[in-house]
Tab-separated table of C-alpha atoms in Angstrom:
chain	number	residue	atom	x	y	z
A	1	UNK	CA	-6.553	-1.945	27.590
A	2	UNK	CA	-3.263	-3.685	28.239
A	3	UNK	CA	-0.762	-0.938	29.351
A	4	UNK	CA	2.850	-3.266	27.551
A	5	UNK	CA	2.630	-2.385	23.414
A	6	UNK	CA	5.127	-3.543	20.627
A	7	UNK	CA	7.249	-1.650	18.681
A	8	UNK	CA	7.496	-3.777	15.445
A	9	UNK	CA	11.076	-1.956	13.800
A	10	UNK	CA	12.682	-2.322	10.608
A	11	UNK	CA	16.290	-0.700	11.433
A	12	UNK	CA	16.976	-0.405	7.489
A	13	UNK	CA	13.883	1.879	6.834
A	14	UNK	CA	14.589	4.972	4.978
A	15	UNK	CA	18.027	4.527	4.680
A	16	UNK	CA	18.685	3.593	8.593
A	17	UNK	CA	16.282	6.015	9.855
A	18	UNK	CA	14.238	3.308	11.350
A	19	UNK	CA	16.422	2.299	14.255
A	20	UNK	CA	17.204	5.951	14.360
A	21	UNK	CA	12.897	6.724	14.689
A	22	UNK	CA	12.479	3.830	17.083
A	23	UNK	CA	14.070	5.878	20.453
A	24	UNK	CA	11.985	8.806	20.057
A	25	UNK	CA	8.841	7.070	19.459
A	26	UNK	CA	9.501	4.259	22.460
A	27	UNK	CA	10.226	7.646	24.751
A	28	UNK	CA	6.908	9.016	23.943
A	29	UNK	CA	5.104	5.828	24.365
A	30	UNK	CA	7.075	5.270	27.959
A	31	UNK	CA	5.980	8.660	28.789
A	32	UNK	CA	2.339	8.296	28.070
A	33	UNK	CA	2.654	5.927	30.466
A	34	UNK	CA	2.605	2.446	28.591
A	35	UNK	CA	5.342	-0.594	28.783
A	36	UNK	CA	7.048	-0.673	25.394
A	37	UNK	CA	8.685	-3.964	23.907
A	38	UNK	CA	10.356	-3.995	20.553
A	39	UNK	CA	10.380	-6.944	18.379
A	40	UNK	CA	13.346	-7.010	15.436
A	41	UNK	CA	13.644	-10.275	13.465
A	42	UNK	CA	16.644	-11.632	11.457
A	43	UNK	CA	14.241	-11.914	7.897
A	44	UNK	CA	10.303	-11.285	6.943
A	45	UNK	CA	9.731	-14.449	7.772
A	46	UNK	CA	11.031	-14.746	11.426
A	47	UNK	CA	9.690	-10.431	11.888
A	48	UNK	CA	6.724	-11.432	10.946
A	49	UNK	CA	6.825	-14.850	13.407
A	50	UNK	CA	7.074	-12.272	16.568
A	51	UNK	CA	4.650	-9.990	15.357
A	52	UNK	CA	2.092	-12.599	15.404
A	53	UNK	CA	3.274	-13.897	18.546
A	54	UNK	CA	3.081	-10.357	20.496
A	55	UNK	CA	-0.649	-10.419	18.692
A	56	UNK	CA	-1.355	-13.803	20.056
A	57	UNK	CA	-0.351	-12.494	23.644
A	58	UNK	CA	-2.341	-9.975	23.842
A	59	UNK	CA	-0.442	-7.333	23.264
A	60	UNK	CA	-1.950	-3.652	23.286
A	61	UNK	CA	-1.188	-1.979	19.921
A	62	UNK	CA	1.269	-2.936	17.528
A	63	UNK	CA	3.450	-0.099	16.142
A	64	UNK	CA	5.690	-0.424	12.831
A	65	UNK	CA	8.522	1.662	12.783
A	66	UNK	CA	9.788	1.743	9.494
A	67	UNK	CA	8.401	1.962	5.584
A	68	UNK	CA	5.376	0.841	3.716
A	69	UNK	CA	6.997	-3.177	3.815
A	70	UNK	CA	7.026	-3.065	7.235
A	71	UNK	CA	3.501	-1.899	7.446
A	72	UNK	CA	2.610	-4.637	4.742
A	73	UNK	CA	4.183	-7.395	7.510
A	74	UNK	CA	2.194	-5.731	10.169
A	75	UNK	CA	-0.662	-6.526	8.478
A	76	UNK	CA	-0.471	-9.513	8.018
A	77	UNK	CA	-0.222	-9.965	11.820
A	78	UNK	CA	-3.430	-8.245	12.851
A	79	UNK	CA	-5.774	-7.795	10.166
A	80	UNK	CA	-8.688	-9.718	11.530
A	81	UNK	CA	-8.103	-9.339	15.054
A	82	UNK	CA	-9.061	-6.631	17.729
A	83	UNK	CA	-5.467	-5.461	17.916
A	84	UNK	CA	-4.449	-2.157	17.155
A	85	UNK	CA	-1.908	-0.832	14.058
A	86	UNK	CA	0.194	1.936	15.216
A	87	UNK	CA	2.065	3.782	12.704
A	88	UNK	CA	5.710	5.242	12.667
A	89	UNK	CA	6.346	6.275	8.850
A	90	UNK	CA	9.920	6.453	8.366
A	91	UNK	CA	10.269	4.999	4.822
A	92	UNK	CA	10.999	6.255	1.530
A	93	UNK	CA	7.385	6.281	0.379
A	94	UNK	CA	5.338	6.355	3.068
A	95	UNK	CA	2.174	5.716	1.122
A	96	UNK	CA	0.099	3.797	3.970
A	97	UNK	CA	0.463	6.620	6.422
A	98	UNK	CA	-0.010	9.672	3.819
A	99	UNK	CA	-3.517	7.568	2.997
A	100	UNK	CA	-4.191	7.839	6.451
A	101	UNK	CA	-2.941	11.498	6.960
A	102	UNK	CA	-0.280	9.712	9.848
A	103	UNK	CA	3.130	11.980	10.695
A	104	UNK	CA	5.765	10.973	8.261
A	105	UNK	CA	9.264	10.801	9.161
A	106	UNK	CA	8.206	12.986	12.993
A	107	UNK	CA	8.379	9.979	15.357
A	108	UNK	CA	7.825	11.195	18.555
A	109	UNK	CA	4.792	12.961	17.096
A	110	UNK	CA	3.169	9.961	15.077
A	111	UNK	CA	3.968	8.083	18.977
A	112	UNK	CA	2.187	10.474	20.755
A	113	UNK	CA	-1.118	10.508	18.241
A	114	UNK	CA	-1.139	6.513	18.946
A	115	UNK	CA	-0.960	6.930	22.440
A	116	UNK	CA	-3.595	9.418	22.834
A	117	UNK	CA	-5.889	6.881	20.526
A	118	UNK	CA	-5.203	4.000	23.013
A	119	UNK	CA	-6.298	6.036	26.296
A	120	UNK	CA	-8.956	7.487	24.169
A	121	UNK	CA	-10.077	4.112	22.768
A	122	UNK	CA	-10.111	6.047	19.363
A	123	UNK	CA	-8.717	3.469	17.275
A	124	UNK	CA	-10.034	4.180	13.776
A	125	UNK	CA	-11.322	1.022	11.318
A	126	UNK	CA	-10.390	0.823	8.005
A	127	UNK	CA	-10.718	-1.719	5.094
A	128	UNK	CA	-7.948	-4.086	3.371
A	129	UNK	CA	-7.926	-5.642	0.587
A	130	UNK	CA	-7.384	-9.563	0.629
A	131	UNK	CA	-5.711	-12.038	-2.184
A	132	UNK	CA	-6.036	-15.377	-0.601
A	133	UNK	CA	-3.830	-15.417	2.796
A	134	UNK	CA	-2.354	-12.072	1.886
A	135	UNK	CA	-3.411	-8.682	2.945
A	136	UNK	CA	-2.781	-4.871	1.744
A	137	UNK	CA	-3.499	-1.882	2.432
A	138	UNK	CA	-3.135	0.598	-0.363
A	139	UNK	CA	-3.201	-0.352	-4.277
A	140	UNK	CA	-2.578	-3.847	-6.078
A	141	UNK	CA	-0.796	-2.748	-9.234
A	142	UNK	CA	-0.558	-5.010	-12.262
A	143	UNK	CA	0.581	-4.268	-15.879
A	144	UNK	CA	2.904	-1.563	-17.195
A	145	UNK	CA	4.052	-0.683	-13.412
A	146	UNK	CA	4.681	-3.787	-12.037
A	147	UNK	CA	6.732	-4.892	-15.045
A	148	UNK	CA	8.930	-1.532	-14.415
A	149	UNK	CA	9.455	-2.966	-10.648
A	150	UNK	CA	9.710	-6.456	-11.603
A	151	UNK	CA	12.874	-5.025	-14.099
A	152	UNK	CA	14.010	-2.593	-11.315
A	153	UNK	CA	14.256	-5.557	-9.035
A	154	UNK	CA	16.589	-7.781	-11.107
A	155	UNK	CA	19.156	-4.779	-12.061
A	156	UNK	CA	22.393	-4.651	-10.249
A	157	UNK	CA	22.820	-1.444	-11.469
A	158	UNK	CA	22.265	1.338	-10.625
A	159	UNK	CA	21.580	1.640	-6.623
A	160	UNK	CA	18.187	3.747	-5.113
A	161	UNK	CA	15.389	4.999	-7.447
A	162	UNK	CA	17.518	5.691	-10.764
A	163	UNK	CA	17.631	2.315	-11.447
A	164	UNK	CA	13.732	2.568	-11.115
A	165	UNK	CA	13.626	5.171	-13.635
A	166	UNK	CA	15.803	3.261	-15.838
A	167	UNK	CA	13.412	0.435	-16.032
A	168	UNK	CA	10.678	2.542	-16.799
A	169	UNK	CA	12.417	3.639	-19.709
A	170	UNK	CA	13.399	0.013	-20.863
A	171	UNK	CA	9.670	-0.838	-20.427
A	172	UNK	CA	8.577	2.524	-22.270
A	173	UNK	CA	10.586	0.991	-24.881
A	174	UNK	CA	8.597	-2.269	-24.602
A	175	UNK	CA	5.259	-0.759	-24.290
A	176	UNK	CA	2.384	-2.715	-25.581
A	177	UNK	CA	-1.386	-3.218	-24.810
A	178	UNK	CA	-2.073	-6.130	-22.491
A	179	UNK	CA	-4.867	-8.498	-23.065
A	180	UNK	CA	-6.863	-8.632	-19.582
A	181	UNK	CA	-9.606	-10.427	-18.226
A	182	UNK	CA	-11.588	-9.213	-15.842
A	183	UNK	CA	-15.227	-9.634	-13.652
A	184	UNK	CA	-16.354	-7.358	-11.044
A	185	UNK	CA	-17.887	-8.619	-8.214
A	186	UNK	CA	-18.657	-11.648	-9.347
A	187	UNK	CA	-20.071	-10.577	-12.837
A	188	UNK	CA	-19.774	-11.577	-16.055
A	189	UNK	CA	-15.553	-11.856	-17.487
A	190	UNK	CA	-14.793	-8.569	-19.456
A	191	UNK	CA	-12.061	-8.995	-22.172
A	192	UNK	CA	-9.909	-5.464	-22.321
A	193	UNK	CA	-7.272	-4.133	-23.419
A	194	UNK	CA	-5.130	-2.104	-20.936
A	195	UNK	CA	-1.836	-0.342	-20.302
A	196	UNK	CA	-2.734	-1.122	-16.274
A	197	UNK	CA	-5.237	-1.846	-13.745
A	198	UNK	CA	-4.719	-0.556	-10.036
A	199	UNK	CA	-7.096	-1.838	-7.567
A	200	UNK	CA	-6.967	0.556	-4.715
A	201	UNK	CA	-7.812	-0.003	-1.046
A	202	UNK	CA	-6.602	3.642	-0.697
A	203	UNK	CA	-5.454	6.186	-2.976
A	204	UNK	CA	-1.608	6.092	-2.926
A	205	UNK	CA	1.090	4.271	-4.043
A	206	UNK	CA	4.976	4.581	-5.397
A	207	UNK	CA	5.770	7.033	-2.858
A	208	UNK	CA	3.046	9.806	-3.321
A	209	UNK	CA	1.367	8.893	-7.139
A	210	UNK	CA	-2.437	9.151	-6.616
A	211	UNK	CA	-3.134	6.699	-9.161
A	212	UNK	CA	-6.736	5.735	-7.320
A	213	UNK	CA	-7.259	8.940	-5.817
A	214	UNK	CA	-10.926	8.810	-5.320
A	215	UNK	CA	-10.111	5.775	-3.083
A	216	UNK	CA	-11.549	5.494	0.809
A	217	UNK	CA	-10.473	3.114	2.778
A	218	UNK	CA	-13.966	2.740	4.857
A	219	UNK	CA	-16.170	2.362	2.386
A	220	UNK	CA	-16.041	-1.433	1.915
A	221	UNK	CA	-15.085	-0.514	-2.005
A	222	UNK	CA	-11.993	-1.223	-4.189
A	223	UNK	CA	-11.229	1.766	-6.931
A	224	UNK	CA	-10.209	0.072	-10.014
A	225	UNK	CA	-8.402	2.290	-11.961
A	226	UNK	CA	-7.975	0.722	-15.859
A	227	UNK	CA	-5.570	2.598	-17.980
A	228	UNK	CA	-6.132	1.974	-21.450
A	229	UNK	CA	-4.115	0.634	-24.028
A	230	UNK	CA	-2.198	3.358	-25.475
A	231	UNK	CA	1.237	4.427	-26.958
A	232	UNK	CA	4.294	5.952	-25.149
A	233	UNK	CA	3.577	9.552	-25.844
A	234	UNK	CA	0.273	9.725	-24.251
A	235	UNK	CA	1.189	7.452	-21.486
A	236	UNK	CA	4.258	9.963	-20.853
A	237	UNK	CA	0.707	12.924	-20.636
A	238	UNK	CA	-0.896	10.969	-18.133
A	239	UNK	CA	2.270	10.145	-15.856
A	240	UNK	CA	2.676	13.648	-14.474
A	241	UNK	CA	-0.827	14.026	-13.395
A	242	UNK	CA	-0.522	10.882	-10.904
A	243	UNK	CA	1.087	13.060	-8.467
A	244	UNK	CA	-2.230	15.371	-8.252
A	245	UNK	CA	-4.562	12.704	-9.100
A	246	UNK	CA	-5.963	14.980	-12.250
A	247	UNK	CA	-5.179	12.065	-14.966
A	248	UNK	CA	-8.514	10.422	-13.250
A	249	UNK	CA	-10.223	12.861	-16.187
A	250	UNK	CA	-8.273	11.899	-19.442
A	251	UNK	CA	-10.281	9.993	-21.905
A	252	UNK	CA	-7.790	6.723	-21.410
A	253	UNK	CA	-8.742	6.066	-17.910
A	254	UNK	CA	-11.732	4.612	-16.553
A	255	UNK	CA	-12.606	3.421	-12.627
A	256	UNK	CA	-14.740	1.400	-11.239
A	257	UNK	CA	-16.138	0.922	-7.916
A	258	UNK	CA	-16.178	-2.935	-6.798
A	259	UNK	CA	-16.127	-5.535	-3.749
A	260	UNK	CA	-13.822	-7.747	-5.306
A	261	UNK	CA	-12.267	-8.200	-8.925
A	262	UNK	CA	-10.889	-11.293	-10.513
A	263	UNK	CA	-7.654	-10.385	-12.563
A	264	UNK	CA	-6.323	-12.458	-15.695
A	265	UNK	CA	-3.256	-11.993	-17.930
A	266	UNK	CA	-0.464	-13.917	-19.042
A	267	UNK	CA	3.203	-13.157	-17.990
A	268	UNK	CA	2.317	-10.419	-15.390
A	269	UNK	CA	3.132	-10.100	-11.281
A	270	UNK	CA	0.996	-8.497	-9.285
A	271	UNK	CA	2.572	-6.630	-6.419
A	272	UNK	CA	0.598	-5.343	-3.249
A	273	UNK	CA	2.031	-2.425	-0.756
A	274	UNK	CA	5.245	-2.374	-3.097
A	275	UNK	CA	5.399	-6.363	-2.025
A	276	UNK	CA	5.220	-8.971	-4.750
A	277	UNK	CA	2.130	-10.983	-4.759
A	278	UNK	CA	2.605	-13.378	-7.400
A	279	UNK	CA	1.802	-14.406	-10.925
A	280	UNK	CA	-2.184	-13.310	-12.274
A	281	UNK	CA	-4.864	-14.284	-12.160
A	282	UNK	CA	-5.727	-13.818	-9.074
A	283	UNK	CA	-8.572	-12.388	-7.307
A	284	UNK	CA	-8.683	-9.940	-4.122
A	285	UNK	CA	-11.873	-8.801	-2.526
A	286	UNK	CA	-12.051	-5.842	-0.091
A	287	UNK	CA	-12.934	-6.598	3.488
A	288	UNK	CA	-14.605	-3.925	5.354
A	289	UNK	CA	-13.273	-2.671	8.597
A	290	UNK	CA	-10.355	-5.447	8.667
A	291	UNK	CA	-7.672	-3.527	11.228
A	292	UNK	CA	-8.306	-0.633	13.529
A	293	UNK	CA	-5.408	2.192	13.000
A	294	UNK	CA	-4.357	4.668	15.846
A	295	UNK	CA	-3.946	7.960	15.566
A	296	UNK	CA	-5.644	8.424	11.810
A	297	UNK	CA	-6.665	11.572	10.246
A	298	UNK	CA	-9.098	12.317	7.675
A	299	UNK	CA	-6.740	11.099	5.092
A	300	UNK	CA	-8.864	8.712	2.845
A	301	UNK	CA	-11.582	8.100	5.159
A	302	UNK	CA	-15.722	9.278	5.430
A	303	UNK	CA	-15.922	9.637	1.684
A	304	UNK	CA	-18.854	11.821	0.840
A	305	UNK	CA	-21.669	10.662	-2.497
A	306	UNK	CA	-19.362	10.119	-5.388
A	307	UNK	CA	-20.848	9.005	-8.491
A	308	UNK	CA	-19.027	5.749	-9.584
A	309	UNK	CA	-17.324	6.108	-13.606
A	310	UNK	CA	-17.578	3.052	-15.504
A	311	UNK	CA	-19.463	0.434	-13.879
């Protein structure tokens, strides 16, 4: 073990509390005893450039100080290597370190659990999902919820998560069944209609919603979580129960447990870890034990017999 880690920061996290989480957490590092070097970058793009170069030195750990985008870069930088994923959740959502039952927003604390996992070699590993080149790490989301962030995306107004909740009222307005296809695994192409489908590497998404809540992310297994076609006042039944994962029993929603999935509909993004993947269809596949995480928890991990619904 290499004693010199990376601190991979996003200063803008969580309103600024990024560069504000990244002294803490390099202090408790230092004082664990490692060499700590912190890696900014002027876009995504050029971030995500020094990432992969600290990865391809050999650095010991990366560590992502900031929100669930940042994580989503990190991941692209050592998913399929042996190098570790530290995590220093100081987003707005979060939802890749609640999966993982990580600190959020308690830097020096989340520092200290990675540090302890480096001397104690107890890196935990965990599945990711794959489209393509492109990894995640929590829930692909496609239909009624990503055209709600595709619309919150192109308003100007208003600023923070009320224009969010705007667009899901213009697209509440809008709401209509989508023709899907889809084949699990490989099988044969299954012609639905659907208010959404979430494919879930782990059980979280939009900052806390449980939307695949019977999710693990070491069991080699997507959740696909299909939300039927249905009208605006039972859609507005199921929405609350997201939060505690309870709308998993209403008649409208069906999962189903698969390796991969092949997605089809016309005019609809797919975004990944809150990041935009691009236009279905597509097709993502779950890859078992892809990046080794320090300092996880029981979170969505060691999932005991659970009999699959739908398949």
């Amino acid at each position: 073990m290499t004693s010199e880690i990376t601190l991979f920061v996003n200063p803008t996290a969580g309103r600024g509390r990024g560069a504000s989480a990244a002294q803490p957490a390099a202090r408790a590092l230092r004082d664990a005893g490692f060499s700590v070097r912190t890696v900014l970058g002027e876009d995504d793009l050029d971030a995500l450039r020094r990432a992969r170069d600290a990865v391809g030195c050999g650095t010991g750990a990366l560590i992502a100080v900031g929100g669930d985008g940042l994580v989503s870069l990190a991941l692209q930088a050592v998913a399929g290597t042996r190098t570790p994923l530290g995590v220093i959740a100081v987003g707005t959502g979060n939802d890749f370190a609640r999966s993982l039952a990580l600190p959020v927003r308690d830097p020096a604390r989340a520092a200290r659990l990675a540090a302890r996992a480096l001397k104690e070699g107890s890196a935990r590993e965990i599945d990711l999902g794959r489209v393509g080149e492109r990894w995640f790490g929590t829930i692909l989301a496609s239909g009624f919820d990503s055209r709600v962030t595709d619309r919150g995306n192109r308003m100007r107004w208003p600023v923070g998560r009320f224009r969010y909740d705007l667009a899901m009222l213009a697209e509440l307005a809008a709401l209509r069944p989508i023709p899907y296809r889809i084949a699990l695994d490989g099988g044969p192409v299954r012609e639905i209609e659907a208010t959404l489908v979430a494919v879930g590497n782990g059980p979280v998404y939009g900052g806390g919603m449980r939307m695949c809540a019977g999710a693990a992310m070491d069991d080699g297994l997507f959740d696909v979580t299909v939300v039927a076609g249905c009208d605006r006042t039972t859609l507005l039944r199921v929405f609350p129960k997201l939060y505690r994962g309870t709308h998993l029993s209403r008649p409208e929603v069906t999962v189903h447990r698969a390796r991969s999935i092949a997605l089809e509909a016309a005019g609809l993004t797919a975004y990944a870890d809150g990041e935009p993947l691009g236009p279905l269809p597509l097709t993502a596949e779950s890859v078992p034990g892809a990046v080794r995480v320090l300092g996880a928890g029981g979170g969505a991990l060691r999932r005991g017999p659970v009999g699959a619904r739908g398949d």
